[in-house]
Amino acid sequence: MTRSAVLPVAPTRGRLRPLGLDEVRITGGFWARRRHVNATATLDHCRDWMERVGWIGNFRAAAQGRIHRDRRGREFADSDVYKLLEAMAWEAGHGDGTALDQRIAALTETIAPAQEPDGYLNTAFGRPGQQPRYSDLEWGHELYCYGHLIQAGVAQTRARGEGELAKIARRAADHVCAAFGPGGIERVCGHPEIETALVELARATGEQRYLDQARLFVDRRGHGTLAEIEFGRAYYQDDVPVRTADVLRGHAVRALYLAAGAVDVAVETGDDELLAAVVRQWETTVARRTYLTGGMGSHHRDESFGDDFVLPPDRAYSETCAGVASVMLSWRLLLATGEPRFADLAERTLFNVVATSPSDDGRAFFYANTLHRRRRGTAAPADTDSPRAESSLRAPWFAVSCCPTNVARTLALLPAYLATADDHGIQLHQYADAEITTAGIALRVRTDYPSDGTVTVHVDRSPSDHPWTLSLRVPAWTEGATTRLVDPDGVRRTVAPGTATLTRRFRPGDEIRLELPMAPRWIAPDPRIDAVRGTVAVQRGPLVYCAESVDLPDQRDIDVVRVDPSAEPQDGPDDTVVAPGELAATQGESADSPWPYQPFDQPTAPTAERTGITLVPYHSWANCGPSTMRVWLPTTAQPPTEQRPSAP
């Protein structure tokens, strides 16, 4: 089959071929609404804030020789301008993007004069009054910023044709190869990102030197070229070589970006050992270091993974950028292997981390994504940036605003995550109202997923001379329930979690229906997760649910909730779930005792009020104002201690 030109990720080999933005269009439903808000509100919001706080102005100051006194923002602020440009380029690639093209051109005209003759481009280093180039590879983020610049240039090339932004990115990449290639600076950046960008540039241009440089960076990682720091070299994955590591560790975003780049290198070079190493790390991380939402990172201090099973809900950092990076990694592993488990985690993370960050209007965001909010907090100021880990309400901007721009670019390229092709047919991995057109096949997908579990695929065009295979992912969360596939003849068959396939000579007018079980169900944690032992959560389809104080009588504190897992939760109105339970008095609602501990044989017996507990999709929490919230709910009776959670 022919290859799309409008591809965020374009491997030259692998089990599956991705479909591009010119082949897949989201037409309605959950993701269409969020993509519309992203295109009409979030992109302008990000650009306006970056002008307001001076990050775009840094490029003007650099070109005019006043950057040493006028620079604003953190050392990596350049990267967010580049991520915004990438988001704009992908959004322009969906159709008539003339207005976006003009905005991209205007930003590019601001950036271009700041680039040095040898291709170096950074507003925080290298000019009079600043630190020298590459003098702080641990924290300086110079190569990290190049990575996002290069990805923006690739996006422009693939979506709209090579323009000035792409040329700037290419000159920067050539500079990186000259400065860090053989015989150059034999070190790495403290924040991985350049690796996957260089591989994608190699794919876009056919230039081997970019792939070679990416491979050099991956192979250098883990050999102690960066200085020891208080968090240890594991913080930036410079403690253990990629090929020998068994789990993702350290700063979660750094670890996931590095793993994504390593997969790209492995695929393009045919390095099965390297690919197997990343798969091994992914497996261990998912089994031991991942939240129910798909979120990753349980340490606030260093934004890092905790040890195995250290997943406290009230201290969950679960950075939005880590969710984006996790989806990037899962997508690459899916393309390389064809295994649906990677699409399962991507789905969980998209619905419960990426979709949770932006507000309904697309102008405020969560940076961290806690699973238990103990204090109501207050609304973030509308006219100033906020501390990045504040989670009482979404904030319009942060002093470190990597997450809003990461969400923006992810939603802009989201249609490319829906489907793939191979020599045998088409595979659907994520479900949304969509139109898919590729290689003589045209499909319409109609569904109200995730509110409803019915996914209907209409065949509008199909080759008449040979059969082909339609494959549909059956999510792992359907384990223990009945999923059915209905073929064009009306024949129904039960299918197991994994992949449901149908091979035949499809004809225009054929209809295939996947019926996924969507009843809400209790989820028990692995008993090795001490922080949530004795609690349960509720999941419906791919959505994790939470209890929020705004839905309790008199907006009582969320910690009065107890649920009864001996009875099943039930669907409520408007995508809510009603769980059987009670509201109990707690220490938080009564006077303090002199000592907060009691003998085990003399427990305090709080009074309890039996009631139904309203739960809402986790991605929607805090949309009704300040509240307390929790995902893992104490029970009126202990669940079995040896129960294990299902696959993601």
XYZ file of C-alpha atoms in Angstrom:
648
model
C 0.000 0.000 0.000
C 1.133 3.566 -0.621
C 2.357 5.739 2.244
C 0.702 8.944 3.402
C 2.807 12.085 3.384
C 1.099 13.654 6.430
C 2.471 11.416 9.167
C 3.676 12.431 12.639
C 5.530 9.100 12.881
C 6.677 7.484 9.631
C 8.750 4.329 10.202
C 10.203 2.714 7.097
C 9.676 -0.747 8.553
C 7.616 -2.422 11.246
C 4.567 -4.612 11.613
C 1.999 -1.871 10.830
C 1.919 1.161 8.544
C 0.453 4.294 10.149
C -2.277 6.224 8.362
C -1.778 9.953 8.017
C -3.885 13.030 8.575
C -4.883 12.956 4.907
C -6.250 9.418 5.349
C -8.076 9.640 8.704
C -10.505 12.367 9.731
C -12.306 12.515 13.088
C -15.847 13.655 12.351
C -17.731 13.691 15.643
C -18.013 12.634 19.259
C -15.697 12.892 22.250
C -12.450 13.611 20.431
C -13.975 15.816 17.736
C -15.258 18.186 20.421
C -11.862 18.375 22.063
C -10.059 18.820 18.768
C -12.410 21.643 17.806
C -11.709 23.462 21.073
C -7.993 22.874 20.581
C -8.052 24.366 17.074
C -10.326 27.308 17.853
C -9.205 28.239 21.369
C -6.114 26.485 22.718
C -3.693 27.330 19.907
C -4.421 31.059 20.133
C -4.438 30.880 23.929
C -0.919 29.406 23.970
C 0.405 31.917 21.441
C -1.110 34.866 23.320
C 0.340 33.738 26.642
C 3.799 33.185 25.178
C 3.730 36.714 23.785
C 2.500 38.005 27.138
C 5.195 36.335 29.244
C 7.939 37.146 26.745
C 8.925 33.722 25.436
C 8.325 34.690 21.823
C 9.932 38.050 22.486
C 13.119 36.243 23.528
C 13.861 35.577 19.861
C 13.517 39.282 19.049
C 15.792 40.151 21.955
C 18.380 37.622 20.781
C 18.408 39.007 17.245
C 18.681 42.577 18.543
C 21.552 41.881 20.951
C 19.703 42.565 24.216
C 18.904 38.999 25.269
C 21.397 39.011 28.169
C 19.280 41.556 30.027
C 15.791 41.027 28.610
C 15.353 37.248 28.408
C 12.266 35.911 30.197
C 11.178 32.420 31.184
C 13.036 29.239 31.988
C 16.004 27.939 30.017
C 13.706 25.678 27.977
C 11.086 28.308 27.085
C 12.097 28.158 23.390
C 10.761 24.603 23.211
C 7.186 25.635 23.934
C 7.196 28.033 21.007
C 8.345 25.132 18.842
C 5.649 22.789 20.178
C 3.034 25.399 19.376
C 4.404 25.626 15.834
C 4.227 21.845 15.523
C 0.605 21.854 16.704
C -0.258 24.578 14.203
C 1.413 22.674 11.371
C -0.474 19.456 12.069
C -3.727 21.338 12.433
C -3.088 23.082 9.105
C -2.524 19.666 7.537
C -6.158 18.672 8.111
C -7.477 20.920 5.363
C -7.544 24.575 4.487
C -5.002 25.920 6.925
C -4.314 29.267 5.288
C -4.821 31.262 8.493
C -2.571 28.886 10.407
C 0.035 29.062 7.652
C 0.109 32.826 8.120
C 0.565 32.485 11.888
C 3.329 29.938 11.388
C 5.038 32.274 8.936
C 4.804 35.175 11.380
C 6.349 33.162 14.226
C 9.022 31.818 11.897
C 9.960 35.352 10.855
C 10.451 36.143 14.547
C 12.633 33.086 15.144
C 14.795 33.116 12.020
C 16.987 36.155 12.813
C 18.031 34.565 16.116
C 19.703 31.611 14.389
C 23.493 31.821 14.218
C 25.338 31.325 10.888
C 26.456 27.814 11.916
C 22.868 26.761 12.734
C 23.019 27.218 16.515
C 19.706 28.528 17.870
C 18.973 29.099 21.539
C 17.977 32.207 23.463
C 19.412 31.125 26.828
C 23.045 30.413 25.909
C 25.893 31.448 23.673
C 25.664 35.229 23.453
C 27.569 37.953 25.297
C 26.460 38.034 28.914
C 25.188 34.418 28.804
C 26.753 31.072 29.595
C 28.697 29.522 26.699
C 27.062 27.025 24.393
C 26.698 23.518 25.817
C 28.237 24.535 29.147
C 25.334 23.042 31.104
C 24.203 19.895 29.324
C 22.712 18.591 32.568
C 20.116 21.378 32.881
C 20.472 23.652 29.860
C 18.027 21.821 27.536
C 19.723 23.052 24.354
C 19.417 19.730 22.538
C 15.933 19.256 23.979
C 14.882 22.544 22.416
C 16.397 21.477 19.092
C 14.309 18.321 19.258
C 11.063 20.252 19.407
C 12.268 22.659 16.710
C 13.074 19.731 14.421
C 9.725 18.084 15.070
C 8.006 21.352 14.167
C 10.020 21.510 10.951
C 9.113 17.925 10.060
C 5.449 18.676 10.765
C 5.517 21.646 8.416
C 7.243 19.641 5.683
C 4.794 16.768 5.854
C 1.645 18.800 6.347
C 2.253 21.795 4.080
C 5.528 21.284 2.212
C 8.994 22.488 3.157
C 8.926 26.096 4.311
C 11.249 28.433 6.146
C 10.556 26.758 9.503
C 11.684 23.416 8.089
C 14.854 25.028 6.724
C 15.668 26.527 10.128
C 15.174 23.101 11.709
C 17.390 21.431 9.106
C 20.223 23.926 9.718
C 19.917 23.292 13.461
C 20.083 19.524 12.913
C 23.168 19.898 10.739
C 24.760 21.915 13.526
C 23.950 19.187 16.071
C 25.555 16.533 13.869
C 28.679 18.672 13.473
C 28.931 19.533 17.171
C 28.018 16.141 18.698
C 29.027 13.688 15.985
C 32.177 11.526 15.973
C 35.091 13.597 17.173
C 32.801 16.241 18.636
C 31.211 16.614 22.061
C 30.755 13.022 23.208
C 27.961 13.701 25.688
C 24.163 13.777 25.818
C 21.471 16.250 26.857
C 20.013 16.086 30.352
C 16.530 15.956 28.825
C 16.069 13.405 26.007
C 14.001 14.551 23.024
C 16.535 15.145 20.257
C 16.716 11.402 19.534
C 13.220 10.859 18.169
C 13.329 14.203 16.334
C 16.510 13.298 14.463
C 15.085 9.917 13.454
C 11.946 11.566 12.119
C 14.052 14.088 10.203
C 16.038 11.211 8.712
C 12.783 9.601 7.631
C 11.549 12.842 6.118
C 14.742 13.701 4.248
C 16.409 10.353 3.604
C 19.630 11.690 5.178
C 21.493 8.898 6.990
C 23.566 11.272 9.155
C 20.527 12.252 11.207
C 19.744 8.628 12.018
C 23.400 7.968 12.828
C 23.442 10.890 15.241
C 20.266 9.701 16.957
C 21.815 6.259 17.392
C 24.949 7.863 18.875
C 22.850 9.719 21.451
C 20.971 6.544 22.438
C 24.183 4.527 22.728
C 25.939 7.239 24.786
C 23.110 7.397 27.312
C 23.766 5.604 30.578
C 27.560 5.892 30.586
C 27.866 8.744 33.076
C 28.705 11.574 30.686
C 26.462 13.886 32.730
C 27.403 15.077 36.204
C 26.156 13.379 39.356
C 23.274 15.386 40.891
C 21.240 15.230 44.077
C 18.609 13.058 42.376
C 21.274 10.727 40.996
C 22.121 10.094 37.352
C 18.986 7.958 37.076
C 17.072 11.260 37.023
C 18.177 11.779 33.423
C 18.705 8.105 32.578
C 22.496 8.391 32.503
C 23.038 5.650 35.071
C 22.391 2.488 33.022
C 22.667 1.963 29.239
C 19.328 1.728 27.459
C 19.994 -1.845 26.360
C 20.521 -3.159 29.898
C 17.837 -1.259 31.831
C 14.866 -3.286 33.081
C 12.412 -0.517 33.947
C 11.757 3.144 33.202
C 13.160 5.262 36.029
C 14.029 8.803 36.962
C 12.215 11.841 35.577
C 9.143 10.354 33.896
C 9.001 12.602 30.824
C 12.714 12.223 30.174
C 12.498 8.433 30.494
C 9.526 8.132 28.144
C 10.979 10.471 25.502
C 14.220 8.488 25.572
C 12.354 5.201 25.203
C 10.390 6.579 22.238
C 13.616 7.674 20.572
C 15.209 4.298 21.237
C 12.263 2.558 19.549
C 12.649 4.836 16.532
C 16.363 4.041 16.304
C 15.744 0.320 16.774
C 13.099 0.190 14.053
C 15.127 2.132 11.488
C 18.350 0.186 12.117
C 16.757 -3.248 12.526
C 18.134 -3.464 16.064
C 15.933 -6.152 17.621
C 17.972 -6.188 20.834
C 17.312 -2.505 21.450
C 13.608 -2.863 20.651
C 13.328 -5.830 23.030
C 14.998 -3.790 25.779
C 12.404 -1.025 25.497
C 9.539 -3.531 25.419
C 10.947 -5.099 28.603
C 11.123 -1.710 30.301
C 7.578 -0.863 29.193
C 6.223 -4.148 30.550
C 7.791 -3.702 33.984
C 6.781 -0.057 34.185
C 3.155 -0.791 33.301
C 2.993 -3.689 35.753
C 4.567 -1.854 38.699
C 4.837 1.903 38.218
C 1.690 3.081 36.449
C -1.479 4.567 37.909
C -4.963 3.279 37.096
C -5.425 6.313 34.844
C -2.339 5.427 32.818
C -0.483 8.267 34.518
C 3.213 7.892 35.271
C 5.367 9.560 37.896
C 4.658 9.491 41.643
C 7.292 11.936 42.933
C 6.688 15.689 43.032
C 10.203 16.689 44.047
C 11.916 15.298 40.952
C 8.875 14.557 38.749
C 9.995 10.948 38.650
C 8.851 7.365 38.815
C 8.799 5.958 42.316
C 9.970 2.481 43.244
C 7.852 -0.513 42.296
C 4.267 -0.209 43.581
C 4.897 3.228 45.120
C 1.749 4.803 43.694
C 0.171 7.055 46.324
C -3.013 8.604 44.916
C -2.808 11.840 46.910
C 0.814 12.380 45.869
C 0.395 11.298 42.263
C 2.349 13.673 40.063
C 1.274 11.992 36.844
C 2.432 14.918 34.742
C 0.374 15.638 31.651
C 3.557 15.669 29.555
C 4.368 12.190 30.827
C 0.943 11.083 29.581
C 1.685 12.565 26.170
C 5.093 10.877 26.109
C 3.557 7.555 27.165
C 1.144 7.715 24.230
C 4.063 8.509 21.917
C 5.935 5.451 23.170
C 2.920 3.139 23.045
C 2.163 4.211 19.473
C 5.691 3.455 18.323
C 5.665 0.052 20.009
C 2.294 -0.723 18.416
C 3.613 0.124 14.950
C 6.737 -1.953 15.520
C 5.041 -5.058 16.927
C 1.346 -4.923 16.027
C 0.456 -5.962 19.597
C -2.852 -4.460 20.841
C -1.666 -4.120 24.444
C 0.192 -0.966 23.435
C -3.001 0.549 22.028
C -4.763 -0.431 25.278
C -2.413 1.712 27.356
C -2.568 4.544 24.831
C -6.370 4.545 25.091
C -6.315 4.573 28.886
C -3.813 7.418 28.938
C -5.573 9.490 26.287
C -8.951 9.370 28.038
C -7.728 9.700 31.619
C -4.610 11.889 31.445
C -4.454 13.812 28.164
C -8.210 14.524 28.134
C -8.136 15.481 31.824
C -5.636 18.298 31.494
C -7.530 20.918 29.428
C -10.658 22.647 30.669
C -13.842 22.507 28.647
C -12.999 25.818 27.007
C -9.400 24.826 26.232
C -7.914 27.789 28.115
C -6.811 26.216 31.403
C -4.857 23.062 32.195
C -3.717 20.608 34.813
C 0.045 20.154 34.942
C -0.072 17.337 37.501
C -2.979 14.890 37.721
C -3.614 13.806 41.289
C -5.939 10.880 42.070
C -6.965 12.263 45.474
C -7.512 15.928 46.217
C -7.837 16.573 49.968
C -8.341 20.354 49.922
C -10.768 22.363 47.842
C -8.211 25.035 47.076
C -9.022 28.138 45.083
C -9.264 29.115 41.463
C -5.967 29.895 39.752
C -5.475 33.598 38.923
C -6.559 34.400 35.393
C -3.871 37.017 34.795
C -0.698 35.358 36.125
C 1.067 32.081 35.580
C 0.768 29.453 38.322
C 2.970 26.965 40.141
C 3.136 23.919 37.933
C 1.999 21.292 40.451
C -1.049 23.187 41.725
C -4.028 20.907 41.103
C -7.009 22.451 42.880
C -8.227 23.851 39.557
C -6.822 24.041 36.073
C -4.644 27.103 35.516
C -4.471 29.252 32.370
C -0.672 29.181 32.277
C 2.348 28.003 34.231
C 5.861 29.289 34.786
C 6.756 25.937 33.215
C 4.123 25.501 30.501
C 5.300 22.401 28.686
C 1.945 20.696 29.249
C -0.476 23.065 27.443
C 1.600 22.996 24.251
C 2.085 19.238 24.508
C -1.678 18.757 24.772
C -2.154 21.098 21.815
C 0.151 19.152 19.507
C -1.275 15.801 20.631
C -4.863 16.786 19.887
C -3.785 18.279 16.559
C -2.247 14.997 15.394
C -4.705 12.677 17.175
C -6.393 11.266 14.013
C -3.070 9.653 13.123
C -3.380 7.442 16.235
C -6.679 5.851 15.182
C -5.836 3.349 12.460
C -3.091 1.544 10.581
C -2.723 -0.650 7.530
C -0.615 -3.567 6.368
C -0.496 -5.805 3.305
C -3.587 -7.650 4.553
C -5.949 -4.799 5.377
C -6.923 -2.094 7.880
C -6.631 -2.085 11.669
C -8.695 0.131 14.004
C -6.984 0.843 17.335
C -8.868 3.807 18.834
C -12.595 4.378 18.453
C -14.185 7.648 17.368
C -16.522 8.874 14.668
C -14.148 8.939 11.726
C -13.691 8.603 8.007
C -10.802 6.481 6.749
C -9.702 6.465 3.138
C -6.610 4.601 1.970
C -5.488 2.310 -0.863
C -8.893 2.067 -2.529
C -10.730 1.438 0.752
C -13.130 3.942 2.311
C -14.647 3.357 5.759
C -16.974 5.346 7.985
C -16.798 4.658 11.715
C -19.844 5.646 13.750
C -19.905 5.421 17.532
C -20.755 7.314 20.718
C -17.700 5.791 22.389
C -16.835 5.964 25.254
C -20.407 6.724 26.382
C -21.647 3.747 24.387
C -19.848 0.546 23.419
C -21.250 0.026 19.934
C -18.782 0.717 17.116
C -20.185 0.439 13.592
C -17.950 0.372 10.539
C -19.572 1.163 7.178
C -17.746 0.147 4.006
C -18.167 2.877 1.392
C -15.532 1.659 -1.060
C -13.608 -1.587 -1.373
C -11.593 -3.416 -4.022
C -13.850 -5.954 -5.704
C -11.158 -8.342 -6.893
C -9.655 -9.607 -3.644
C -10.495 -10.123 0.030
C -8.891 -8.080 2.775
C -8.960 -8.104 6.566
C -10.591 -5.605 8.883
C -9.122 -5.805 12.389
C -10.650 -4.183 15.456
C -8.988 -3.938 18.850
C -10.937 -5.593 21.654
C -9.708 -3.734 24.763
C -8.159 -5.633 27.647
C -10.688 -4.044 30.001
C -13.413 -6.268 28.432
C -11.901 -9.312 30.166
C -14.630 -11.272 31.937
C -17.482 -9.776 29.903
C -18.962 -10.600 26.512
C -17.844 -8.764 23.391
C -19.458 -9.554 20.053
C -18.526 -8.904 16.454
C -21.375 -8.787 13.939
C -20.427 -9.354 10.286
C -22.243 -7.916 7.207
C -24.442 -11.032 7.033
C -25.693 -10.452 10.576
C -23.729 -13.352 12.039
C -22.691 -12.646 15.613
C -19.663 -14.202 17.261
C -18.037 -13.715 20.629
C -14.529 -12.288 20.542
C -11.868 -12.192 23.235
C -9.681 -9.291 24.329
C -6.975 -8.675 21.769
C -7.895 -8.340 18.121
C -11.111 -9.292 16.314
C -10.624 -9.887 12.604
C -12.927 -10.320 9.636
C -11.578 -11.347 6.237
C -13.758 -11.282 3.120
C -14.454 -9.526 -0.150
C -16.101 -6.473 1.317
C -18.633 -4.621 -0.786
C -19.874 -1.034 -0.595
C -22.752 -0.968 1.873
C -21.337 -3.691 4.129
C -21.637 -2.970 7.833
C -19.567 -4.463 10.648
C -20.467 -3.910 14.283
C -18.387 -4.345 17.417
C -20.394 -4.525 20.641
C -18.259 -3.736 23.682
C -19.613 -4.287 27.233
C -19.854 -0.934 28.993
C -21.308 -1.739 32.412
C -19.414 0.008 35.234
C -17.314 -2.352 37.323
C -15.240 -2.366 40.467
C -11.456 -2.370 40.163
C -9.255 -3.639 43.001
C -5.596 -2.614 43.358
C -2.660 -4.962 43.574
C -2.211 -5.522 47.329
C 1.453 -4.525 46.999
C 0.327 -0.920 46.417
C 0.239 -0.019 50.116
C -1.263 3.423 49.569
C -4.579 2.093 48.238
C -4.931 -1.215 50.059
C -8.528 -1.596 51.254
C -9.981 0.619 48.539
C -11.634 0.102 45.162
C -12.177 2.231 42.082
C -14.784 2.259 39.335
C -14.122 1.996 35.631
C -16.640 2.091 32.801
C -15.232 1.229 29.410
C -11.869 2.994 29.195
C -12.926 5.723 31.627
C -11.780 5.853 35.232
C -14.349 7.443 37.568
C -13.997 9.545 40.705
C -16.114 10.919 43.525
C -16.158 14.688 43.876
C -17.346 16.737 46.839
C -19.581 18.938 44.656
C -21.801 15.876 44.174
C -22.145 15.096 47.898
C -24.925 16.470 50.145
C -23.923 19.918 51.397
C -20.630 19.462 49.502
C -19.269 17.393 52.360
C -15.629 16.377 52.359
C -14.811 13.568 49.953
C -13.201 11.463 52.661
C -16.590 10.659 54.221
C -17.348 8.339 51.262
C -17.381 4.564 51.697
C -18.537 2.213 48.954
C -19.972 -1.275 49.090
C -18.328 -3.556 46.501
C -20.740 -6.410 47.324
C -23.262 -4.709 45.009
C -22.556 -3.551 41.469
C -22.301 0.115 40.502
C -24.955 1.272 38.050
C -25.131 3.719 35.173
C -26.483 7.128 36.130
C -27.575 10.076 33.989
C -25.177 11.977 31.722
C -22.262 9.510 31.854
C -22.269 9.361 35.655
C -22.137 6.153 37.684
C -23.953 5.545 40.960
C -22.081 3.348 43.426
C -23.723 1.800 46.486
C -22.175 3.135 49.658
C -22.455 5.376 52.661
C -21.361 8.720 54.041
C -19.524 8.303 57.320
C -18.384 10.836 59.877
C -14.593 11.213 59.898
C -11.946 12.812 62.061
C -11.909 15.606 59.507
C -15.546 16.462 60.297
C -15.374 16.171 64.093
C -13.250 17.621 66.864
C -9.672 16.403 67.102
C -8.935 13.762 69.709
C -5.803 14.210 71.845
C -4.114 11.380 69.919
C -5.063 10.250 66.359
C -4.476 6.521 67.024
C -6.600 4.033 68.951
C -6.084 0.466 70.166
C -7.098 -1.990 67.463
C -9.707 -3.644 69.691
C -11.328 -0.286 70.434
C -11.989 1.246 67.018
C -14.099 4.335 66.659
C -17.448 3.459 65.093
C -18.603 6.458 63.072
C -22.223 6.853 62.245
C -23.017 6.200 58.585
C -25.711 7.267 56.168
C -26.517 4.746 53.427
C -26.821 6.346 50.010
C -25.858 6.116 46.375
C -22.533 7.808 45.608
C -22.447 9.726 42.330
C -19.229 9.240 40.397
C -18.114 11.228 37.364
C -15.518 10.526 34.659
C -12.138 11.459 36.060
C -11.353 13.590 33.009
C -14.238 15.905 33.955
C -13.333 16.579 37.578
C -12.927 20.196 38.765
C -15.061 21.540 35.926
C -17.651 22.677 38.498
C -15.319 24.727 40.665
C -13.057 23.928 43.626
C -13.691 20.502 45.123
C -12.170 17.576 46.893
C -11.904 14.384 44.879
C -10.730 10.803 45.028
C -10.487 7.859 42.613
C -9.679 5.071 45.090
C -12.587 4.779 47.538
C -12.538 3.138 50.985
C -14.917 0.212 51.293
C -17.426 -0.939 53.840
C -15.821 -4.408 53.570
C -12.314 -5.483 52.619
C -11.852 -6.920 49.057
C -9.954 -10.187 48.569
C -6.280 -9.578 49.427
C -4.881 -11.687 46.583
C -6.900 -10.117 43.787
C -4.753 -8.760 40.956
C -5.660 -5.908 38.620
C -6.412 -6.640 34.991
C -4.240 -5.546 32.092
C -4.329 -1.879 31.078
